[in-house]
Structures are given as structure tokens and as C-alpha cells.
Amino acid sequence: AVKQTRADELLAIADTIKILNDDDVLELFKKALPSPSLLQVQSSQRLLASEALKLVRAAGKHPSLDLIALALQGKKMNFDKVIKMIDAMEDTLKKEQVDDDSKKAYCAKEFDETEDRFKELAHEKERLDQAHSNLDATIKDTKEKIAALE
């Protein structure tokens, strides 16, 4: 998750640089700011956090905002244990998925073999039913011949 976030941030920075280097943006800057100077304002991290905390509190009560407010107040929050648990859960799920895939393949193979065996037994039953019918006919014939001889 951290790697994905970092990758997303790098992608966003690259897109921003691409946009700022565009000729149309340069023309827009020239029109908006005729003089080539920009005023740089420095603000402390603590001041920005304080202002953000005011905005979060003004937004009202919401569980996710409470977490942000805690972070802005400078409360120490350590998610290392939670991140490790999530990583362990992810590893477990990957292993279980591999097991499930192998079990699925085994079951599919067993179904195919059972289906083939069922077909073989159905053919054998048909053959035996035919042999039984032939024997019944032979017995009937033989009884008729014996009755004719008596």
C-alpha cells in the first residue's frame, strides 16, 4: 500500500511538471504575471497544521476526520503493528489462494475421471442388459423346444 501510494505520488509529480513545462502554461503565466518575479511566502509546519485542524473541526463530526484531527494535533500514532498485520494477512490470503487453485484443479480432474468412469459403467450396463435379453430369449426358446418334445 505504501509503495502504491509512493508510486501514485511520483506519477502525480511527473504529470504536474509536464503540465507546468507546457508552452500554453508559459503564455498564461506571462499574461497573468507581467513581471517575472514571484513572491515566496514561508509558512511554518506548525502554523499550517493549526489552520488545517481548525478546518477539520469546522467540518463537523466524522470518524475519518477524527483520525486526521489526531494527526494534526501532533499525537503520536504508530500504525506499524497494523501494517504488519495487514501484510501478514495478505501473505496468508495469497497462500490460501494457491491452495484453493490446486484443490480446484484436483477436483476438476476427479470430476473428469468420475464422469469417464460413469460412461464406461453405463456402456457396460447396456452390454449386460443386452446379454441378459439374449439369454432370456434363449431360455424361452429352449423351454418351447422342450415343451414341443414332450
PDB file of C-alpha atoms in Angstrom:
ATOM      1  CA  ALA A   1       0.000   0.000   0.000  1.00  0.00           C
ATOM      2  CA  VAL A   2       2.835   2.388   0.857  1.00  0.00           C
ATOM      3  CA  LYS A   3       4.666   1.523  -2.346  1.00  0.00           C
ATOM      4  CA  GLN A   4       1.493   2.103  -4.384  1.00  0.00           C
ATOM      5  CA  THR A   5       0.916   5.484  -2.705  1.00  0.00           C
ATOM      6  CA  ARG A   6       4.535   6.465  -3.340  1.00  0.00           C
ATOM      7  CA  ALA A   7       4.220   5.421  -6.996  1.00  0.00           C
ATOM      8  CA  ASP A   8       0.993   7.433  -7.328  1.00  0.00           C
ATOM      9  CA  GLU A   9       2.696  10.497  -5.815  1.00  0.00           C
ATOM     10  CA  LEU A  10       5.634  10.219  -8.223  1.00  0.00           C
ATOM     11  CA  LEU A  11       3.232   9.889 -11.132  1.00  0.00           C
ATOM     12  CA  ALA A  12       1.296  12.970  -9.993  1.00  0.00           C
ATOM     13  CA  ILE A  13       4.533  14.974  -9.650  1.00  0.00           C
ATOM     14  CA  ALA A  14       5.634  13.923 -13.131  1.00  0.00           C
ATOM     15  CA  ASP A  15       2.249  14.957 -14.558  1.00  0.00           C
ATOM     16  CA  THR A  16       2.453  18.317 -12.771  1.00  0.00           C
ATOM     17  CA  ILE A  17       5.940  19.003 -14.145  1.00  0.00           C
ATOM     18  CA  LYS A  18       4.732  18.074 -17.631  1.00  0.00           C
ATOM     19  CA  ILE A  19       1.796  20.489 -17.329  1.00  0.00           C
ATOM     20  CA  LEU A  20       3.986  23.330 -15.983  1.00  0.00           C
ATOM     21  CA  ASN A  21       6.512  22.882 -18.778  1.00  0.00           C
ATOM     22  CA  ASP A  22       3.813  23.221 -21.447  1.00  0.00           C
ATOM     23  CA  ASP A  23       4.047  26.290 -23.761  1.00  0.00           C
ATOM     24  CA  ASP A  24       0.393  27.212 -23.174  1.00  0.00           C
ATOM     25  CA  VAL A  25       1.018  27.456 -19.439  1.00  0.00           C
ATOM     26  CA  LEU A  26       4.027  29.698 -20.059  1.00  0.00           C
ATOM     27  CA  GLU A  27       1.849  32.060 -22.105  1.00  0.00           C
ATOM     28  CA  LEU A  28      -0.765  32.053 -19.338  1.00  0.00           C
ATOM     29  CA  PHE A  29       1.892  32.939 -16.742  1.00  0.00           C
ATOM     30  CA  LYS A  30       3.163  35.758 -18.944  1.00  0.00           C
ATOM     31  CA  LYS A  31      -0.351  37.204 -19.201  1.00  0.00           C
ATOM     32  CA  ALA A  32      -1.168  36.762 -15.510  1.00  0.00           C
ATOM     33  CA  LEU A  33       2.179  37.986 -14.163  1.00  0.00           C
ATOM     34  CA  PRO A  34       3.742  40.574 -16.444  1.00  0.00           C
ATOM     35  CA  SER A  35       6.798  40.922 -14.238  1.00  0.00           C
ATOM     36  CA  PRO A  36       8.999  37.845 -13.972  1.00  0.00           C
ATOM     37  CA  SER A  37       9.151  37.866 -10.183  1.00  0.00           C
ATOM     38  CA  LEU A  38       7.134  35.722  -7.832  1.00  0.00           C
ATOM     39  CA  LEU A  39       6.758  36.325  -4.138  1.00  0.00           C
ATOM     40  CA  GLN A  40       7.701  33.373  -1.977  1.00  0.00           C
ATOM     41  CA  VAL A  41       5.836  33.038   1.292  1.00  0.00           C
ATOM     42  CA  GLN A  42       7.206  30.853   4.020  1.00  0.00           C
ATOM     43  CA  SER A  43       4.867  29.242   6.491  1.00  0.00           C
ATOM     44  CA  SER A  44       5.755  27.004   9.350  1.00  0.00           C
ATOM     45  CA  GLN A  45       4.589  23.422   9.501  1.00  0.00           C
ATOM     46  CA  ARG A  46       3.018  24.061  12.904  1.00  0.00           C
ATOM     47  CA  LEU A  47       1.011  27.036  11.593  1.00  0.00           C
ATOM     48  CA  LEU A  48      -0.255  25.045   8.612  1.00  0.00           C
ATOM     49  CA  ALA A  49      -1.215  22.150  10.890  1.00  0.00           C
ATOM     50  CA  SER A  50      -3.064  24.536  13.182  1.00  0.00           C
ATOM     51  CA  GLU A  51      -5.033  26.054  10.308  1.00  0.00           C
ATOM     52  CA  ALA A  52      -5.847  22.608   8.910  1.00  0.00           C
ATOM     53  CA  LEU A  53      -7.020  21.483  12.357  1.00  0.00           C
ATOM     54  CA  LYS A  54      -9.402  24.445  12.513  1.00  0.00           C
ATOM     55  CA  LEU A  55     -10.852  23.487   9.123  1.00  0.00           C
ATOM     56  CA  VAL A  56     -11.250  19.846  10.151  1.00  0.00           C
ATOM     57  CA  ARG A  57     -13.019  20.807  13.374  1.00  0.00           C
ATOM     58  CA  ALA A  58     -15.288  23.195  11.482  1.00  0.00           C
ATOM     59  CA  ALA A  59     -16.267  20.407   9.067  1.00  0.00           C
ATOM     60  CA  GLY A  60     -18.142  18.555  11.819  1.00  0.00           C
ATOM     61  CA  LYS A  61     -18.040  15.139  13.412  1.00  0.00           C
ATOM     62  CA  HIS A  62     -16.952  12.239  11.250  1.00  0.00           C
ATOM     63  CA  PRO A  63     -14.796   9.221  12.241  1.00  0.00           C
ATOM     64  CA  SER A  64     -12.246   9.727   9.472  1.00  0.00           C
ATOM     65  CA  LEU A  65     -11.925  13.416  10.354  1.00  0.00           C
ATOM     66  CA  ASP A  66     -11.234  12.473  13.987  1.00  0.00           C
ATOM     67  CA  LEU A  67      -8.229  10.474  12.848  1.00  0.00           C
ATOM     68  CA  ILE A  68      -6.986  13.423  10.767  1.00  0.00           C
ATOM     69  CA  ALA A  69      -7.521  15.755  13.724  1.00  0.00           C
ATOM     70  CA  LEU A  70      -5.417  13.492  15.960  1.00  0.00           C
ATOM     71  CA  ALA A  71      -2.636  13.504  13.384  1.00  0.00           C
ATOM     72  CA  LEU A  72      -2.780  17.300  13.060  1.00  0.00           C
ATOM     73  CA  GLN A  73      -2.632  17.771  16.831  1.00  0.00           C
ATOM     74  CA  GLY A  74       0.698  16.013  16.807  1.00  0.00           C
ATOM     75  CA  LYS A  75      -0.479  12.937  18.642  1.00  0.00           C
ATOM     76  CA  LYS A  76       1.887  10.060  18.104  1.00  0.00           C
ATOM     77  CA  MET A  77       0.237   7.407  16.031  1.00  0.00           C
ATOM     78  CA  ASN A  78       2.066   4.227  15.168  1.00  0.00           C
ATOM     79  CA  PHE A  79       0.489   2.025  12.550  1.00  0.00           C
ATOM     80  CA  ASP A  80       3.494  -0.303  12.218  1.00  0.00           C
ATOM     81  CA  LYS A  81       1.729  -3.121  14.058  1.00  0.00           C
ATOM     82  CA  VAL A  82      -1.422  -2.715  11.951  1.00  0.00           C
ATOM     83  CA  ILE A  83       0.595  -2.591   8.730  1.00  0.00           C
ATOM     84  CA  LYS A  84       2.469  -5.762   9.744  1.00  0.00           C
ATOM     85  CA  MET A  85      -0.837  -7.486  10.495  1.00  0.00           C
ATOM     86  CA  ILE A  86      -2.246  -6.445   7.121  1.00  0.00           C
ATOM     87  CA  ASP A  87       0.897  -7.665   5.347  1.00  0.00           C
ATOM     88  CA  ALA A  88       0.700 -10.988   7.215  1.00  0.00           C
ATOM     89  CA  MET A  89      -2.980 -11.293   6.281  1.00  0.00           C
ATOM     90  CA  GLU A  90      -2.141 -10.573   2.656  1.00  0.00           C
ATOM     91  CA  ASP A  91       0.560 -13.279   2.665  1.00  0.00           C
ATOM     92  CA  THR A  92      -1.868 -15.744   4.241  1.00  0.00           C
ATOM     93  CA  LEU A  93      -4.513 -14.957   1.645  1.00  0.00           C
ATOM     94  CA  LYS A  94      -2.008 -15.464  -1.179  1.00  0.00           C
ATOM     95  CA  LYS A  95      -1.020 -18.870   0.236  1.00  0.00           C
ATOM     96  CA  GLU A  96      -4.660 -19.840   0.661  1.00  0.00           C
ATOM     97  CA  GLN A  97      -5.355 -18.786  -2.938  1.00  0.00           C
ATOM     98  CA  VAL A  98      -2.558 -21.059  -4.177  1.00  0.00           C
ATOM     99  CA  ASP A  99      -4.016 -23.920  -2.100  1.00  0.00           C
ATOM    100  CA  ASP A 100      -7.510 -23.204  -3.421  1.00  0.00           C
ATOM    101  CA  ASP A 101      -6.262 -23.177  -7.000  1.00  0.00           C
ATOM    102  CA  SER A 102      -4.539 -26.542  -6.567  1.00  0.00           C
ATOM    103  CA  LYS A 103      -7.647 -28.019  -4.902  1.00  0.00           C
ATOM    104  CA  LYS A 104      -9.805 -26.693  -7.735  1.00  0.00           C
ATOM    105  CA  ALA A 105      -7.535 -28.355 -10.295  1.00  0.00           C
ATOM    106  CA  TYR A 106      -7.617 -31.619  -8.319  1.00  0.00           C
ATOM    107  CA  CYS A 107     -11.428 -31.525  -8.076  1.00  0.00           C
ATOM    108  CA  ALA A 108     -11.793 -30.805 -11.807  1.00  0.00           C
ATOM    109  CA  LYS A 109      -9.533 -33.783 -12.571  1.00  0.00           C
ATOM    110  CA  GLU A 110     -11.533 -36.016 -10.216  1.00  0.00           C
ATOM    111  CA  PHE A 111     -14.819 -34.892 -11.803  1.00  0.00           C
ATOM    112  CA  ASP A 112     -13.482 -35.739 -15.271  1.00  0.00           C
ATOM    113  CA  GLU A 113     -12.257 -39.154 -14.157  1.00  0.00           C
ATOM    114  CA  THR A 114     -15.560 -39.906 -12.395  1.00  0.00           C
ATOM    115  CA  GLU A 115     -17.530 -38.818 -15.448  1.00  0.00           C
ATOM    116  CA  ASP A 116     -15.410 -41.065 -17.682  1.00  0.00           C
ATOM    117  CA  ARG A 117     -15.875 -43.995 -15.274  1.00  0.00           C
ATOM    118  CA  PHE A 118     -19.646 -43.345 -15.195  1.00  0.00           C
ATOM    119  CA  LYS A 119     -19.789 -43.505 -19.005  1.00  0.00           C
ATOM    120  CA  GLU A 120     -17.799 -46.744 -19.024  1.00  0.00           C
ATOM    121  CA  LEU A 121     -20.150 -48.297 -16.464  1.00  0.00           C
ATOM    122  CA  ALA A 122     -23.208 -47.118 -18.425  1.00  0.00           C
ATOM    123  CA  HIS A 123     -21.839 -48.846 -21.558  1.00  0.00           C
ATOM    124  CA  GLU A 124     -21.091 -51.987 -19.538  1.00  0.00           C
ATOM    125  CA  LYS A 125     -24.667 -51.953 -18.154  1.00  0.00           C
ATOM    126  CA  GLU A 126     -26.090 -51.647 -21.682  1.00  0.00           C
ATOM    127  CA  ARG A 127     -23.920 -54.576 -22.822  1.00  0.00           C
ATOM    128  CA  LEU A 128     -25.012 -56.713 -19.853  1.00  0.00           C
ATOM    129  CA  ASP A 129     -28.699 -55.786 -20.364  1.00  0.00           C
ATOM    130  CA  GLN A 130     -28.379 -56.894 -23.988  1.00  0.00           C
ATOM    131  CA  ALA A 131     -26.711 -60.156 -22.931  1.00  0.00           C
ATOM    132  CA  HIS A 132     -29.465 -60.693 -20.356  1.00  0.00           C
ATOM    133  CA  SER A 133     -32.131 -60.153 -23.005  1.00  0.00           C
ATOM    134  CA  ASN A 134     -30.369 -62.631 -25.305  1.00  0.00           C
ATOM    135  CA  LEU A 135     -30.203 -65.210 -22.519  1.00  0.00           C
ATOM    136  CA  ASP A 136     -33.917 -64.688 -21.709  1.00  0.00           C
ATOM    137  CA  ALA A 137     -34.737 -65.254 -25.364  1.00  0.00           C
ATOM    138  CA  THR A 138     -32.556 -68.390 -25.446  1.00  0.00           C
ATOM    139  CA  ILE A 139     -34.230 -69.745 -22.275  1.00  0.00           C
ATOM    140  CA  LYS A 140     -37.694 -69.062 -23.721  1.00  0.00           C
ATOM    141  CA  ASP A 141     -36.672 -70.796 -26.971  1.00  0.00           C
ATOM    142  CA  THR A 142     -35.292 -73.766 -25.090  1.00  0.00           C
ATOM    143  CA  LYS A 143     -38.469 -74.088 -22.959  1.00  0.00           C
ATOM    144  CA  GLU A 144     -40.595 -74.028 -26.125  1.00  0.00           C
ATOM    145  CA  LYS A 145     -38.426 -76.766 -27.689  1.00  0.00           C
ATOM    146  CA  ILE A 146     -38.681 -78.879 -24.514  1.00  0.00           C
ATOM    147  CA  ALA A 147     -42.444 -78.403 -24.450  1.00  0.00           C
ATOM    148  CA  ALA A 148     -42.656 -79.426 -28.122  1.00  0.00           C
ATOM    149  CA  LEU A 149     -40.680 -82.583 -27.440  1.00  0.00           C
ATOM    150  CA  GLU A 150     -42.950 -83.697 -24.587  1.00  0.00           C
TER     151      GLU A 150
END
